[in-house]
Short mmCIF file of C-alpha atoms and ligand atoms in Angstrom, two decimals:
data_model
loop_
_atom_site.label_atom_id
_atom_site.label_comp_id
_atom_site.label_asym_id
_atom_site.label_seq_id
_atom_site.Cartn_x
_atom_site.Cartn_y
_atom_site.Cartn_z
CA MET A 740 0.00 0.00 0.00
CA LEU A 741 1.05 3.57 -0.64
CA ASN A 742 0.11 5.67 2.39
CA ILE A 743 1.06 9.32 2.15
CA VAL A 744 0.66 12.02 4.79
CA LEU A 745 0.33 15.29 2.90
CA PHE A 746 1.53 17.85 5.41
CA GLY A 747 1.52 21.62 5.64
CA PRO A 748 -0.19 24.58 7.29
CA PRO A 749 -3.77 25.64 6.46
CA GLY A 750 -3.75 27.11 2.96
CA ALA A 751 -0.61 25.26 1.82
CA GLY A 752 -2.53 23.60 -1.03
CA LYS A 753 -3.05 20.14 0.53
CA GLY A 754 -6.64 19.86 -0.75
CA THR A 755 -5.76 20.90 -4.31
CA GLN A 756 -2.76 18.60 -4.55
CA SER A 757 -4.56 15.68 -2.87
CA GLN A 758 -7.23 15.80 -5.55
CA LYS A 759 -4.63 15.51 -8.31
CA LEU A 760 -2.68 12.76 -6.54
CA LEU A 761 -5.80 10.65 -5.96
CA ASP A 762 -6.55 10.60 -9.67
CA LYS A 763 -3.00 9.72 -10.65
CA TYR A 764 -2.28 7.03 -8.05
CA ASN A 765 -5.80 5.71 -7.42
CA LEU A 766 -5.68 6.43 -3.69
CA ILE A 767 -8.41 7.13 -1.13
CA HIS A 768 -8.50 10.70 0.20
CA LEU A 769 -8.98 11.02 3.95
CA SER A 770 -9.32 14.64 5.07
CA THR A 771 -10.31 15.03 8.72
CA GLY A 772 -11.42 18.63 7.97
CA ASP A 773 -13.83 17.35 5.29
CA LEU A 774 -15.04 14.52 7.54
CA LEU A 775 -15.71 16.99 10.36
CA ARG A 776 -17.54 19.38 8.02
CA SER A 777 -19.75 16.46 6.90
CA GLU A 778 -20.59 15.73 10.54
CA ILE A 779 -21.51 19.41 11.02
CA ALA A 780 -23.67 19.39 7.88
CA ALA A 781 -25.44 16.23 9.10
CA GLY A 782 -26.07 17.88 12.48
CA THR A 783 -24.59 14.99 14.52
CA ALA A 784 -23.58 15.38 18.19
CA LEU A 785 -19.93 14.96 17.16
CA GLY A 786 -20.37 17.68 14.53
CA LEU A 787 -21.94 20.11 17.00
CA GLU A 788 -19.09 19.64 19.48
CA ALA A 789 -16.44 19.91 16.76
CA LYS A 790 -18.01 23.07 15.31
CA LYS A 791 -17.46 24.99 18.56
CA LEU A 792 -13.71 24.28 18.37
CA MET A 793 -13.41 24.75 14.61
CA ASP A 794 -15.18 28.11 14.78
CA ASN A 795 -12.50 29.19 17.23
CA GLY A 796 -9.56 27.96 15.16
CA LEU A 797 -8.78 25.22 17.71
CA LEU A 798 -8.03 21.54 17.19
CA VAL A 799 -10.66 18.86 17.78
CA PRO A 800 -9.65 16.20 20.40
CA ASP A 801 -7.24 13.51 19.17
CA GLU A 802 -9.54 10.57 19.97
CA VAL A 803 -12.34 12.07 17.86
CA VAL A 804 -10.24 12.36 14.69
CA ILE A 805 -8.40 9.06 15.24
CA GLY A 806 -11.81 7.33 15.61
CA MET A 807 -13.05 8.83 12.34
CA ILE A 808 -9.90 7.80 10.47
CA GLU A 809 -10.03 4.28 11.92
CA ASN A 810 -13.57 3.80 10.59
CA LYS A 811 -12.53 4.96 7.12
CA VAL A 812 -9.37 2.82 6.97
CA LYS A 813 -11.44 -0.25 7.93
CA GLU A 814 -14.05 0.64 5.29
CA HIS A 815 -11.38 0.62 2.56
CA ARG A 816 -9.19 -2.36 3.42
CA GLN A 817 -8.75 -3.24 -0.27
CA ALA A 818 -7.57 0.24 -1.32
CA ALA A 819 -4.25 0.80 -3.14
CA GLY A 820 -3.46 3.29 -0.38
CA PHE A 821 -4.49 6.51 1.33
CA ILE A 822 -3.66 10.19 1.25
CA PHE A 823 -4.05 11.63 4.72
CA ASP A 824 -4.81 15.35 4.43
CA GLY A 825 -4.93 17.52 7.56
CA PHE A 826 -4.17 14.46 9.70
CA PRO A 827 -2.20 13.68 11.85
CA ARG A 828 -2.03 17.15 13.37
CA THR A 829 -0.48 16.20 16.74
CA VAL A 830 2.16 13.67 17.78
CA PRO A 831 -0.43 11.50 19.64
CA GLN A 832 -2.48 11.42 16.41
CA ALA A 833 0.63 10.27 14.50
CA GLN A 834 1.22 7.54 17.11
CA GLY A 835 -2.44 6.52 16.90
CA LEU A 836 -2.19 6.33 13.11
CA ASP A 837 0.95 4.17 13.25
CA LYS A 838 -0.80 1.75 15.60
CA LEU A 839 -3.96 1.64 13.54
CA LEU A 840 -2.07 1.00 10.28
CA GLN A 841 0.06 -1.66 11.96
CA ASP A 842 -3.14 -3.41 13.08
CA ASN A 843 -4.15 -3.40 9.41
CA ASP A 844 -0.76 -4.81 8.28
CA THR A 845 0.43 -1.62 6.62
CA GLU A 846 2.33 1.59 7.46
CA ILE A 847 2.96 5.20 6.42
CA SER A 848 5.15 5.28 3.31
CA ALA A 849 6.10 8.95 3.64
CA MET A 850 5.13 12.37 4.89
CA ILE A 851 5.48 15.02 2.21
CA ALA A 852 5.35 18.61 3.46
CA LEU A 853 4.27 21.61 1.39
CA LYS A 854 6.35 24.58 2.52
CA VAL A 855 4.61 28.00 2.41
CA ASP A 856 5.42 31.07 4.54
CA ASP A 857 2.86 32.57 6.98
CA GLU A 858 2.29 35.78 4.99
CA GLU A 859 1.39 33.89 1.81
CA LEU A 860 -0.89 31.56 3.82
CA THR A 861 -2.96 34.42 5.27
CA LYS A 862 -3.32 35.92 1.79
CA ARG A 863 -4.43 32.59 0.28
CA LEU A 864 -6.89 31.77 3.07
CA LEU A 865 -8.60 35.17 2.95
CA LEU A 866 -8.93 34.75 -0.82
CA ARG A 867 -10.33 31.23 -0.40
CA GLY A 868 -12.78 32.61 2.21
CA GLN A 869 -14.39 34.79 -0.48
CA THR A 870 -15.64 31.68 -2.31
CA SER A 871 -15.33 28.62 -0.02
CA GLY A 872 -18.11 29.61 2.37
CA ARG A 873 -15.87 28.38 5.20
CA PRO A 874 -16.34 30.72 8.18
CA ASP A 875 -12.83 29.88 9.44
CA ASP A 876 -11.33 31.34 6.22
CA GLN A 877 -13.04 34.71 6.48
CA ASN A 878 -11.53 36.21 9.59
CA GLU A 879 -7.89 37.19 9.79
CA GLU A 880 -7.68 36.70 13.57
CA LEU A 881 -9.04 33.17 13.25
CA ILE A 882 -6.60 32.38 10.45
CA ARG A 883 -3.72 33.52 12.69
CA LYS A 884 -5.02 31.25 15.46
CA ARG A 885 -5.11 28.27 13.10
CA VAL A 886 -1.59 28.99 11.89
CA ASN A 887 -0.56 29.29 15.55
CA GLU A 888 -2.14 25.90 16.38
CA TYR A 889 -0.20 24.52 13.45
CA ASN A 890 3.11 26.03 14.58
CA THR A 891 2.79 24.85 18.19
CA LYS A 892 1.01 21.47 17.94
CA THR A 893 1.35 20.27 14.37
CA LYS A 894 4.91 21.14 13.36
CA PRO A 895 6.39 18.55 15.79
CA VAL A 896 4.65 15.87 13.72
CA ALA A 897 7.24 16.53 10.99
CA ASP A 898 10.01 15.64 13.47
CA TYR A 899 8.13 12.47 14.36
CA TYR A 900 8.27 11.24 10.76
CA ALA A 901 11.80 12.61 10.22
CA GLY A 902 12.80 10.36 13.12
CA GLN A 903 11.49 7.42 11.09
CA GLY A 904 13.34 8.62 7.95
CA LYS A 905 10.02 9.30 6.22
CA TYR A 906 9.98 13.10 5.91
CA PHE A 907 10.25 14.94 2.56
CA ALA A 908 9.60 18.61 1.78
CA VAL A 909 8.46 20.34 -1.38
CA ASP A 910 8.23 24.09 -2.12
CA GLY A 911 4.50 24.92 -1.92
CA ILE A 912 4.82 28.27 -3.71
CA GLY A 913 4.61 28.25 -7.50
CA GLU A 914 2.40 26.85 -10.24
CA ILE A 915 0.00 24.07 -9.16
CA GLU A 916 1.35 21.78 -11.89
CA GLU A 917 4.97 22.43 -10.93
CA ILE A 918 4.28 21.56 -7.27
CA PHE A 919 2.33 18.48 -8.36
CA ASN A 920 5.30 17.26 -10.43
CA ALA A 921 7.63 17.69 -7.45
CA LEU A 922 5.25 15.61 -5.29
CA CYS A 923 5.00 12.94 -8.00
CA GLN A 924 8.77 12.62 -8.18
CA HIS A 925 8.89 11.71 -4.49
CA ILE A 926 5.96 9.31 -4.79
CA ASP A 927 7.35 7.60 -7.91
CA ALA A 928 10.66 7.08 -6.09
CA LEU A 929 8.76 5.51 -3.16
CA LYS A 930 6.83 3.21 -5.48
CA GLU A 931 10.05 2.09 -7.17
CA LYS A 932 11.56 1.30 -3.79
CA GLN A 933 8.43 -0.66 -2.82
CA GLU A 934 8.69 -2.68 -6.07
CA GLU A 935 12.38 -3.43 -5.41
CA ASN A 936 11.57 -4.70 -1.92
CA LYS A 937 8.77 -6.99 -3.08
P1 LIG B 860 -8.87 21.74 7.68
O1 LIG B 860 -10.01 21.57 6.72
O2 LIG B 860 -7.88 20.63 7.61
O3 LIG B 860 -8.24 23.10 7.56
O4 LIG B 860 -9.51 21.68 9.15
C1 LIG B 860 -10.46 22.63 9.60
C2 LIG B 860 -10.57 22.55 11.11
O5 LIG B 860 -11.01 21.23 11.49
C3 LIG B 860 -9.27 22.76 11.87
O6 LIG B 860 -9.00 24.14 12.10
C4 LIG B 860 -9.56 22.00 13.17
O7 LIG B 860 -10.41 22.75 14.01
C5 LIG B 860 -10.36 20.80 12.69
N1 LIG B 860 -9.47 19.64 12.34
C6 LIG B 860 -9.28 19.10 11.10
N2 LIG B 860 -8.43 18.05 11.14
C7 LIG B 860 -8.06 17.93 12.45
C8 LIG B 860 -7.17 17.05 13.14
N3 LIG B 860 -6.47 16.08 12.51
N4 LIG B 860 -7.03 17.22 14.48
C9 LIG B 860 -7.73 18.17 15.15
N5 LIG B 860 -8.56 19.04 14.56
C10 LIG B 860 -8.74 18.94 13.22
#
């Protein structure tokens, strides 16, 4: 299986690039942000609780997102692999994911980070907020809070995967196609290695 963690701050382009990677490599897209927004739209108890935190730019508890991912991984046991987008966002989530994949006889192949500076992120998110309808993209203070959550809680996740020799970074500023090609180069190299080890 090819299991990729697509990593980067809010607005780095994870959603855009995930969409392109899914088509090319036939992977299942698991975005905890999208899953949480579906819960909100369906008006579930989980969605109502999550909304309070999301509206304040704060992270949802680890066990909630790990539980959602676990259900989806089990639903798609036959998949060629997964792209995890917006997850894991804390070290305990990364540990939970390792355990859950191990229980399903697989593992993370790599984390690929999209690197974008804070100023560009704020600009992109405010622009996205004009059309996405996402309340958390329309307020500059909230965007700063999300970037702050990322810098304090999520960045250490990169070290976690670096410690396993699985961390790669790609410049997230430039043409969409150019960034996509850089991501594909890393993924193709991983696939080749997987073939060699078969
Ligand atoms: P995103 O769509 O990835 O930008 O996520 C939107 C919001 O959903 C975040 O600001 C968090 O409040 C929440 N969220 C999404 N994924 C996670 C996660 N893995 N852990 C905790 N909270 C999350």
